[in-house]
Short mmCIF file of C-alpha atoms and ligand atoms in Angstrom, two decimals:
data_model
loop_
_atom_site.label_atom_id
_atom_site.label_comp_id
_atom_site.label_asym_id
_atom_site.label_seq_id
_atom_site.Cartn_x
_atom_site.Cartn_y
_atom_site.Cartn_z
CA UNK A 1 -24.09 17.83 12.04
CA UNK A 2 -22.03 20.88 11.20
CA UNK A 3 -18.53 19.38 11.31
CA UNK A 4 -17.33 17.48 8.29
CA UNK A 5 -15.73 14.04 8.63
CA UNK A 6 -12.48 13.96 6.62
CA UNK A 7 -11.54 10.83 4.69
CA UNK A 8 -8.24 10.79 6.57
CA UNK A 9 -7.26 13.05 9.46
CA UNK A 10 -3.59 13.82 8.81
CA UNK A 11 -3.64 16.98 10.91
CA UNK A 12 -4.13 15.00 14.14
CA UNK A 13 -1.18 12.79 13.18
CA UNK A 14 1.08 15.79 12.66
CA UNK A 15 0.06 17.42 15.93
CA UNK A 16 0.82 14.19 17.84
CA UNK A 17 4.41 14.19 16.58
CA UNK A 18 5.00 17.94 16.16
CA UNK A 19 6.82 18.66 19.45
CA UNK A 20 9.09 15.67 19.01
CA UNK A 21 9.91 16.25 15.34
CA UNK A 22 10.19 20.04 15.04
CA UNK A 23 13.49 20.42 16.98
CA UNK A 24 14.98 17.46 15.09
CA UNK A 25 14.10 19.03 11.74
CA UNK A 26 15.58 22.34 12.93
CA UNK A 27 18.78 20.49 13.82
CA UNK A 28 18.99 18.99 10.31
CA UNK A 29 18.47 22.44 8.79
CA UNK A 30 21.37 23.70 10.92
CA UNK A 31 23.65 20.73 10.21
CA UNK A 32 22.74 20.39 6.53
CA UNK A 33 22.96 16.58 6.32
CA UNK A 34 19.92 16.40 4.07
CA UNK A 35 21.01 13.30 2.15
CA UNK A 36 22.14 10.14 3.93
CA UNK A 37 21.97 11.63 7.43
CA UNK A 38 22.16 9.42 10.50
CA UNK A 39 18.38 9.23 10.88
CA UNK A 40 18.08 7.42 7.53
CA UNK A 41 20.17 4.41 8.60
CA UNK A 42 18.50 4.36 12.01
CA UNK A 43 15.02 4.40 10.47
CA UNK A 44 16.03 1.67 8.00
CA UNK A 45 17.17 -0.55 10.90
CA UNK A 46 14.04 0.14 12.94
CA UNK A 47 11.64 -0.48 10.06
CA UNK A 48 13.47 -3.66 8.98
CA UNK A 49 13.12 -4.95 12.56
CA UNK A 50 9.44 -3.92 12.63
CA UNK A 51 8.83 -5.88 9.40
CA UNK A 52 11.03 -8.84 10.44
CA UNK A 53 13.33 -8.56 7.42
CA UNK A 54 17.13 -8.20 7.31
CA UNK A 55 17.19 -5.17 5.03
CA UNK A 56 15.19 -2.00 4.55
CA UNK A 57 16.44 0.35 1.85
CA UNK A 58 14.88 3.82 2.01
CA UNK A 59 14.04 5.24 -1.43
CA UNK A 60 12.27 8.22 -2.99
CA UNK A 61 8.72 6.83 -3.15
CA UNK A 62 6.71 3.61 -3.35
CA UNK A 63 6.67 3.40 -7.13
CA UNK A 64 10.47 3.58 -7.20
CA UNK A 65 10.59 0.91 -4.49
CA UNK A 66 8.58 -1.49 -6.67
CA UNK A 67 10.62 -0.65 -9.78
CA UNK A 68 13.86 -1.22 -7.86
CA UNK A 69 12.60 -4.57 -6.52
CA UNK A 70 11.68 -5.68 -10.06
CA UNK A 71 15.04 -4.51 -11.45
CA UNK A 72 16.95 -6.24 -8.66
CA UNK A 73 15.11 -9.46 -9.60
CA UNK A 74 16.33 -8.95 -13.19
CA UNK A 75 12.81 -8.82 -14.63
CA UNK A 76 13.52 -6.28 -17.36
CA UNK A 77 12.21 -7.76 -20.62
CA UNK A 78 10.08 -10.34 -18.81
CA UNK A 79 6.35 -10.58 -18.03
CA UNK A 80 5.02 -9.72 -14.56
CA UNK A 81 1.47 -10.48 -13.42
CA UNK A 82 -0.45 -8.03 -11.22
CA UNK A 83 -4.11 -7.85 -10.12
CA UNK A 84 -6.25 -5.47 -12.19
CA UNK A 85 -7.71 -3.77 -9.09
CA UNK A 86 -4.86 -1.81 -7.59
CA UNK A 87 -3.52 1.71 -7.61
CA UNK A 88 -2.03 2.26 -11.06
CA UNK A 89 1.52 2.45 -9.63
CA UNK A 90 1.57 -1.35 -9.12
CA UNK A 91 1.38 -1.83 -12.89
CA UNK A 92 3.24 1.41 -13.64
CA UNK A 93 6.32 0.18 -11.80
CA UNK A 94 6.36 -2.95 -13.96
CA UNK A 95 6.37 -0.84 -17.13
CA UNK A 96 9.02 1.47 -15.65
CA UNK A 97 11.22 -1.56 -14.94
CA UNK A 98 11.06 -2.46 -18.63
CA UNK A 99 8.84 -5.49 -18.12
CA UNK A 100 5.49 -6.45 -19.66
CA UNK A 101 2.31 -6.28 -17.58
CA UNK A 102 -0.10 -9.20 -17.41
CA UNK A 103 -3.31 -8.52 -15.47
CA UNK A 104 -5.29 -10.96 -13.34
CA UNK A 105 -8.76 -11.01 -11.83
CA UNK A 106 -9.36 -11.38 -8.09
CA UNK A 107 -11.41 -13.22 -5.48
CA UNK A 108 -14.84 -11.60 -5.14
CA UNK A 109 -14.92 -11.64 -1.31
CA UNK A 110 -11.39 -10.60 -0.34
CA UNK A 111 -10.76 -8.52 -3.50
CA UNK A 112 -7.28 -10.07 -3.50
CA UNK A 113 -5.38 -12.23 -5.95
CA UNK A 114 -5.82 -15.79 -4.67
CA UNK A 115 -4.51 -19.18 -5.75
CA UNK A 116 -7.48 -19.95 -8.02
CA UNK A 117 -7.46 -16.60 -9.82
CA UNK A 118 -3.69 -16.79 -10.22
CA UNK A 119 -3.88 -20.29 -11.66
CA UNK A 120 -6.38 -19.06 -14.27
CA UNK A 121 -4.27 -16.04 -15.24
CA UNK A 122 -0.65 -17.23 -15.32
CA UNK A 123 0.72 -17.22 -18.85
CA UNK A 124 3.45 -19.38 -20.41
CA UNK A 125 5.82 -16.40 -20.30
CA UNK A 126 4.97 -15.07 -16.84
CA UNK A 127 8.21 -14.69 -14.91
CA UNK A 128 6.95 -13.08 -11.70
CA UNK A 129 3.81 -12.27 -9.72
CA UNK A 130 3.29 -9.05 -7.77
CA UNK A 131 0.89 -9.70 -4.90
CA UNK A 132 -0.83 -6.52 -3.70
CA UNK A 133 -1.93 -6.31 -0.05
CA UNK A 134 -4.82 -4.09 -1.07
CA UNK A 135 -6.44 -1.89 1.59
CA UNK A 136 -3.94 -3.29 4.12
CA UNK A 137 -5.17 -6.89 3.95
CA UNK A 138 -2.42 -9.41 3.15
CA UNK A 139 -2.93 -11.54 0.04
CA UNK A 140 -3.17 -15.32 0.70
CA UNK A 141 0.55 -15.62 0.09
CA UNK A 142 0.92 -19.36 0.79
CA UNK A 143 -1.62 -20.14 -1.97
CA UNK A 144 0.19 -17.82 -4.35
CA UNK A 145 3.57 -19.29 -3.37
CA UNK A 146 2.29 -22.79 -4.11
CA UNK A 147 1.15 -21.83 -7.62
CA UNK A 148 4.31 -19.79 -8.26
CA UNK A 149 6.56 -22.57 -6.98
CA UNK A 150 4.92 -25.14 -9.27
CA UNK A 151 5.27 -22.81 -12.27
CA UNK A 152 8.82 -21.68 -11.43
CA UNK A 153 7.66 -18.08 -11.12
CA UNK A 154 9.01 -15.45 -8.69
CA UNK A 155 6.73 -13.81 -6.14
CA UNK A 156 7.08 -10.28 -4.75
CA UNK A 157 4.86 -7.93 -2.73
CA UNK A 158 3.40 -4.50 -3.25
CA UNK A 159 3.23 -3.65 0.45
CA UNK A 160 2.45 0.05 -0.07
CA UNK A 161 -0.83 -0.13 1.85
CA UNK A 162 0.04 -2.76 4.44
CA UNK A 163 2.49 -1.37 7.01
CA UNK A 164 1.86 -3.33 10.20
CA UNK A 165 -0.63 -5.79 8.68
CA UNK A 166 0.14 -9.47 9.24
CA UNK A 167 -0.83 -12.91 7.98
CA UNK A 168 -0.51 -15.93 10.28
CA UNK A 169 1.71 -13.79 12.52
CA UNK A 170 4.08 -12.71 9.73
CA UNK A 171 4.39 -9.07 8.75
CA UNK A 172 3.30 -7.91 5.31
CA UNK A 173 6.46 -7.02 3.41
CA UNK A 174 8.25 -10.11 4.77
CA UNK A 175 6.00 -12.66 3.05
CA UNK A 176 8.01 -13.01 -0.17
CA UNK A 177 11.49 -12.58 -1.63
CA UNK A 178 11.26 -8.79 -1.81
CA UNK A 179 8.67 -6.07 -1.25
CA UNK A 180 8.18 -2.41 -2.01
CA UNK A 181 6.35 -0.03 0.31
CA UNK A 182 5.31 3.62 0.19
CA UNK A 183 5.46 6.40 2.77
CA UNK A 184 3.11 8.71 0.84
CA UNK A 185 1.53 10.91 3.55
CA UNK A 186 -1.83 9.13 3.39
CA UNK A 187 -0.38 5.65 3.95
CA UNK A 188 -0.55 4.12 7.46
CA UNK A 189 3.12 5.04 7.91
CA UNK A 190 3.35 8.31 6.01
CA UNK A 191 6.15 10.85 5.63
CA UNK A 192 5.83 14.62 5.35
CA UNK A 193 6.25 14.28 1.59
CA UNK A 194 7.24 11.37 -0.63
CA UNK A 195 9.20 8.33 0.52
CA UNK A 196 9.33 4.57 0.14
CA UNK A 197 11.35 1.49 0.98
CA UNK A 198 12.39 -1.87 -0.38
CA UNK A 199 12.25 -4.77 2.10
CA UNK A 200 14.10 -8.06 1.74
CA UNK A 201 16.04 -10.63 3.73
CA UNK A 202 18.22 -11.51 0.73
CA UNK A 203 21.66 -9.87 1.10
CA UNK A 204 22.42 -9.93 -2.62
CA UNK A 205 19.07 -8.39 -3.63
CA UNK A 206 19.51 -5.71 -0.96
CA UNK A 207 22.89 -4.63 -2.24
CA UNK A 208 21.62 -4.62 -5.83
CA UNK A 209 18.75 -2.33 -4.82
CA UNK A 210 21.12 0.02 -2.99
CA UNK A 211 23.42 0.13 -5.99
CA UNK A 212 20.68 0.77 -8.59
CA UNK A 213 19.05 3.43 -6.39
CA UNK A 214 22.36 5.26 -6.02
CA UNK A 215 23.51 5.82 -9.63
CA UNK A 216 24.61 2.20 -10.05
CA UNK A 217 27.36 2.82 -7.55
CA UNK A 218 28.32 0.78 -4.49
CA UNK A 219 31.45 2.92 -3.91
CA UNK A 220 31.70 6.61 -4.68
CA UNK A 221 32.51 7.24 -8.35
CA UNK A 222 32.66 3.52 -9.15
CA UNK A 223 29.65 2.87 -11.41
CA UNK A 224 29.04 -0.75 -12.36
CA UNK A 225 25.80 -0.02 -14.20
CA UNK A 226 23.48 2.86 -15.04
CA UNK A 227 21.15 3.27 -12.11
CA UNK A 228 19.04 6.17 -10.99
CA UNK A 229 18.72 8.45 -8.00
CA UNK A 230 16.06 7.45 -5.48
CA UNK A 231 16.79 8.10 -1.83
CA UNK A 232 14.93 8.74 1.40
CA UNK A 233 15.63 12.26 2.74
CA UNK A 234 17.01 12.74 6.24
CA UNK A 235 14.09 14.98 7.19
CA UNK A 236 11.61 12.31 6.06
CA UNK A 237 13.47 9.68 8.08
CA UNK A 238 13.05 11.81 11.21
CA UNK A 239 9.31 12.13 10.62
CA UNK A 240 9.01 8.41 9.86
CA UNK A 241 10.88 7.41 13.06
CA UNK A 242 8.41 9.41 15.15
CA UNK A 243 5.44 7.87 13.34
CA UNK A 244 6.86 4.32 13.39
CA UNK A 245 6.99 4.52 17.19
CA UNK A 246 3.22 5.13 17.09
CA UNK A 247 2.31 2.84 14.18
CA UNK A 248 1.08 -0.11 16.24
CA UNK A 249 -1.12 2.10 18.40
CA UNK A 250 -2.45 3.88 15.32
CA UNK A 251 -3.16 0.59 13.54
CA UNK A 252 -4.94 -0.68 16.69
CA UNK A 253 -7.11 2.44 16.63
CA UNK A 254 -7.97 1.72 12.98
CA UNK A 255 -8.85 -1.88 13.93
CA UNK A 256 -11.18 -0.63 16.65
CA UNK A 257 -12.78 1.75 14.15
CA UNK A 258 -13.20 -1.09 11.62
CA UNK A 259 -14.90 -3.24 14.29
CA UNK A 260 -17.20 -0.34 15.12
CA UNK A 261 -18.17 0.12 11.44
CA UNK A 262 -18.76 -3.65 11.21
CA UNK A 263 -21.14 -3.50 14.18
CA UNK A 264 -22.94 -0.33 13.15
CA UNK A 265 -23.44 -1.55 9.58
CA UNK A 266 -24.23 -5.19 10.38
CA UNK A 267 -28.00 -4.81 10.01
CA UNK A 268 -28.02 -2.32 7.16
CA UNK A 269 -29.61 -3.75 4.02
CA UNK A 270 -27.75 -3.20 0.77
CA UNK A 271 -24.32 -2.76 2.34
CA UNK A 272 -21.71 -5.46 1.75
CA UNK A 273 -19.01 -5.32 4.44
CA UNK A 274 -15.29 -5.96 3.87
CA UNK A 275 -14.21 -9.58 4.35
CA UNK A 276 -11.09 -10.43 6.35
CA UNK A 277 -9.35 -13.66 5.32
CA UNK A 278 -8.74 -16.17 8.15
CA UNK A 279 -5.19 -15.65 9.47
CA UNK A 280 -5.09 -11.98 8.51
CA UNK A 281 -4.77 -9.01 10.84
CA UNK A 282 -5.33 -6.07 8.44
CA UNK A 283 -4.04 -2.57 9.16
CA UNK A 284 -7.27 -1.10 7.70
CA UNK A 285 -5.50 1.33 5.40
CA UNK A 286 -8.89 1.55 3.71
CA UNK A 287 -12.31 0.40 4.94
CA UNK A 288 -14.29 -0.19 1.75
CA UNK A 289 -17.91 -1.32 1.65
CA UNK A 290 -19.83 -2.33 -1.47
CA UNK A 291 -23.17 -0.83 -2.46
CA UNK A 292 -25.39 -0.65 -5.54
CA UNK A 293 -25.86 2.87 -6.97
CA UNK A 294 -22.47 3.72 -5.53
CA UNK A 295 -22.05 7.06 -7.34
CA UNK A 296 -25.36 8.42 -6.03
CA UNK A 297 -24.47 7.34 -2.49
CA UNK A 298 -20.97 8.81 -2.75
CA UNK A 299 -22.40 12.15 -3.89
CA UNK A 300 -24.97 12.08 -1.06
CA UNK A 301 -22.28 11.40 1.54
CA UNK A 302 -20.01 14.13 0.19
CA UNK A 303 -22.98 16.55 0.21
CA UNK A 304 -23.47 15.68 3.88
CA UNK A 305 -19.83 16.55 4.61
CA UNK A 306 -18.65 12.94 4.80
CA UNK A 307 -15.28 12.45 3.09
CA UNK A 308 -16.07 9.10 1.45
CA UNK A 309 -13.79 8.27 -1.50
CA UNK A 310 -13.12 5.74 -4.28
CA UNK A 311 -10.29 3.19 -4.46
CA UNK A 312 -10.31 2.81 -7.42
CA UNK A 313 -12.98 3.92 -9.91
CA UNK A 314 -11.25 2.37 -12.96
CA UNK A 315 -9.53 -1.03 -13.01
CA UNK A 316 -6.00 -0.55 -14.32
CA UNK A 317 -6.53 -2.46 -17.59
CA UNK A 318 -9.30 0.01 -18.57
CA UNK A 319 -7.21 3.16 -17.98
CA UNK A 320 -5.87 5.08 -20.97
CA UNK A 321 -2.34 4.27 -19.84
CA UNK A 322 -2.90 0.60 -20.72
CA UNK A 323 -5.21 1.03 -23.72
CA UNK A 324 -2.44 -0.26 -26.02
CA UNK A 325 -2.88 -3.74 -24.50
CA UNK A 326 -6.32 -3.93 -26.16
CA UNK A 327 -8.08 -5.22 -23.04
CA UNK A 328 -11.83 -4.57 -22.66
CA UNK A 329 -14.69 -4.47 -20.25
CA UNK A 330 -15.50 -8.10 -19.55
CA UNK A 331 -11.90 -9.30 -19.41
CA UNK A 332 -11.69 -9.14 -15.58
CA UNK A 333 -15.36 -9.18 -14.51
CA UNK A 334 -14.85 -9.45 -10.73
CA UNK A 335 -12.49 -6.49 -10.55
CA UNK A 336 -14.70 -4.52 -12.95
CA UNK A 337 -17.91 -5.04 -10.98
CA UNK A 338 -16.17 -4.29 -7.68
CA UNK A 339 -14.91 -1.00 -9.12
CA UNK A 340 -18.52 0.12 -9.65
CA UNK A 341 -19.64 -0.87 -6.12
CA UNK A 342 -16.73 -0.01 -3.83
CA UNK A 343 -16.98 2.96 -1.50
CA UNK A 344 -14.23 3.84 0.98
CA UNK A 345 -15.53 5.26 4.27
CA UNK A 346 -13.54 7.76 6.37
CA UNK A 347 -10.79 5.88 8.20
CA UNK A 348 -7.86 7.03 10.28
CA UNK A 349 -6.41 6.47 13.76
CA UNK A 350 -8.07 9.62 15.04
CA UNK A 351 -11.57 8.88 13.70
CA UNK A 352 -13.96 9.19 16.66
CA UNK A 353 -16.99 7.00 17.48
CA UNK A 354 -19.14 10.11 17.12
CA UNK A 355 -17.82 10.70 13.60
CA UNK A 356 -18.47 7.06 12.74
CA UNK A 357 -22.06 7.34 13.95
CA UNK A 358 -22.52 10.34 11.66
CA UNK A 359 -21.06 8.44 8.71
CA UNK A 360 -23.37 5.49 9.33
CA UNK A 361 -26.40 7.71 9.89
CA UNK A 362 -25.81 9.52 6.58
CA UNK A 363 -25.14 6.25 4.76
CA UNK A 364 -28.26 4.56 6.17
CA UNK A 365 -30.38 7.39 4.81
CA UNK A 366 -28.97 6.86 1.32
CA UNK A 367 -28.91 3.09 0.70
C1 LIG B 401 0.63 4.32 -2.88
C2 LIG B 401 0.77 3.06 -3.66
C3 LIG B 401 1.86 2.84 -4.52
C4 LIG B 401 2.83 3.91 -4.92
O1 LIG B 401 3.46 4.60 -3.90
P1 LIG B 401 3.96 6.10 -4.15
O2 LIG B 401 4.77 6.38 -2.92
O3 LIG B 401 2.75 6.96 -4.27
O4 LIG B 401 4.80 6.10 -5.37
C5 LIG B 401 1.97 1.60 -5.13
N1 LIG B 401 1.06 0.64 -4.92
C6 LIG B 401 -0.01 0.82 -4.13
C7 LIG B 401 -0.98 -0.31 -3.95
C8 LIG B 401 -0.20 2.04 -3.48
O5 LIG B 401 -1.28 2.21 -2.72
#
């Protein structure tokens, strides 16, 4: 037990693609087409096809992608609902788009916003709902759509963690009007730096996103509005093309690892396993169990060289960034309790069965 088990093994990913990508990056350095190079449009077409949407617009990062989606939907000045248990960027993008955040609690088993929790949380002024496919498990979108449809509320997706996940055979990112995704290096489809994309099959929304992301300009030096600058770099597009070609195999490897954890942990008292909703094929961006005395167990695992981690220790409404909303402990009890129990185990396509046995052995000695 000398080797450590990293939370995510990015080095193995890079070495798989290195020989293919290095000469292409060298070529870009020689040519100098750093912005808007051919690889960007090609990647956008390939990823749109992968997600079964008509348009993929490459942007600077996932937070920008969500902000652009919200701005394209004209939600500035309106209220947008988001689950309290996400990465802060889900709510941050709403603020950045000039909209008001309304938080919601979640289903205790799936940890996702579901129809019942949405029904309880919608307000009279809610104009849109951002479903988050947390940990790479699609939210029950048809339930959410039903509630949103009845209330005349728009629905969009935060698909930052769900590249290649599907629900009833439909790809995450294609389940609503518009979605934002992230190519942060640790995501299932990660760049060699920051990147993101907006996904939609609506032609008008797609051209609005492109315009806002490019200084409010559809034609050079014609500016119809004040936009900002958020683009996917050519070098990142080259890296992403190489990784996209491997994404399904990598996600399959994660699924096999998730099944192995499920089996190894099935008889372990005090460990609550992740629940997959019927109809979902997750991409297992994160494999999170729930335990009592989580902080002691996390410290014990880290001491044993196991890269366990937290996603996320503080529900968004209790962060300092949202203190001005005056929300308190007790407002979203399911999300709050989950945040004290959740523990993310090492997960990546290159995680070996031997490493998983070591994780489980260390964990079993601690619970
Ligand atoms: C990573 C992530 C984002 C933000 O993406 P960045 O590329 O880091 O800006 C948004 N939402 C969720 C759920 C994420 O995991």
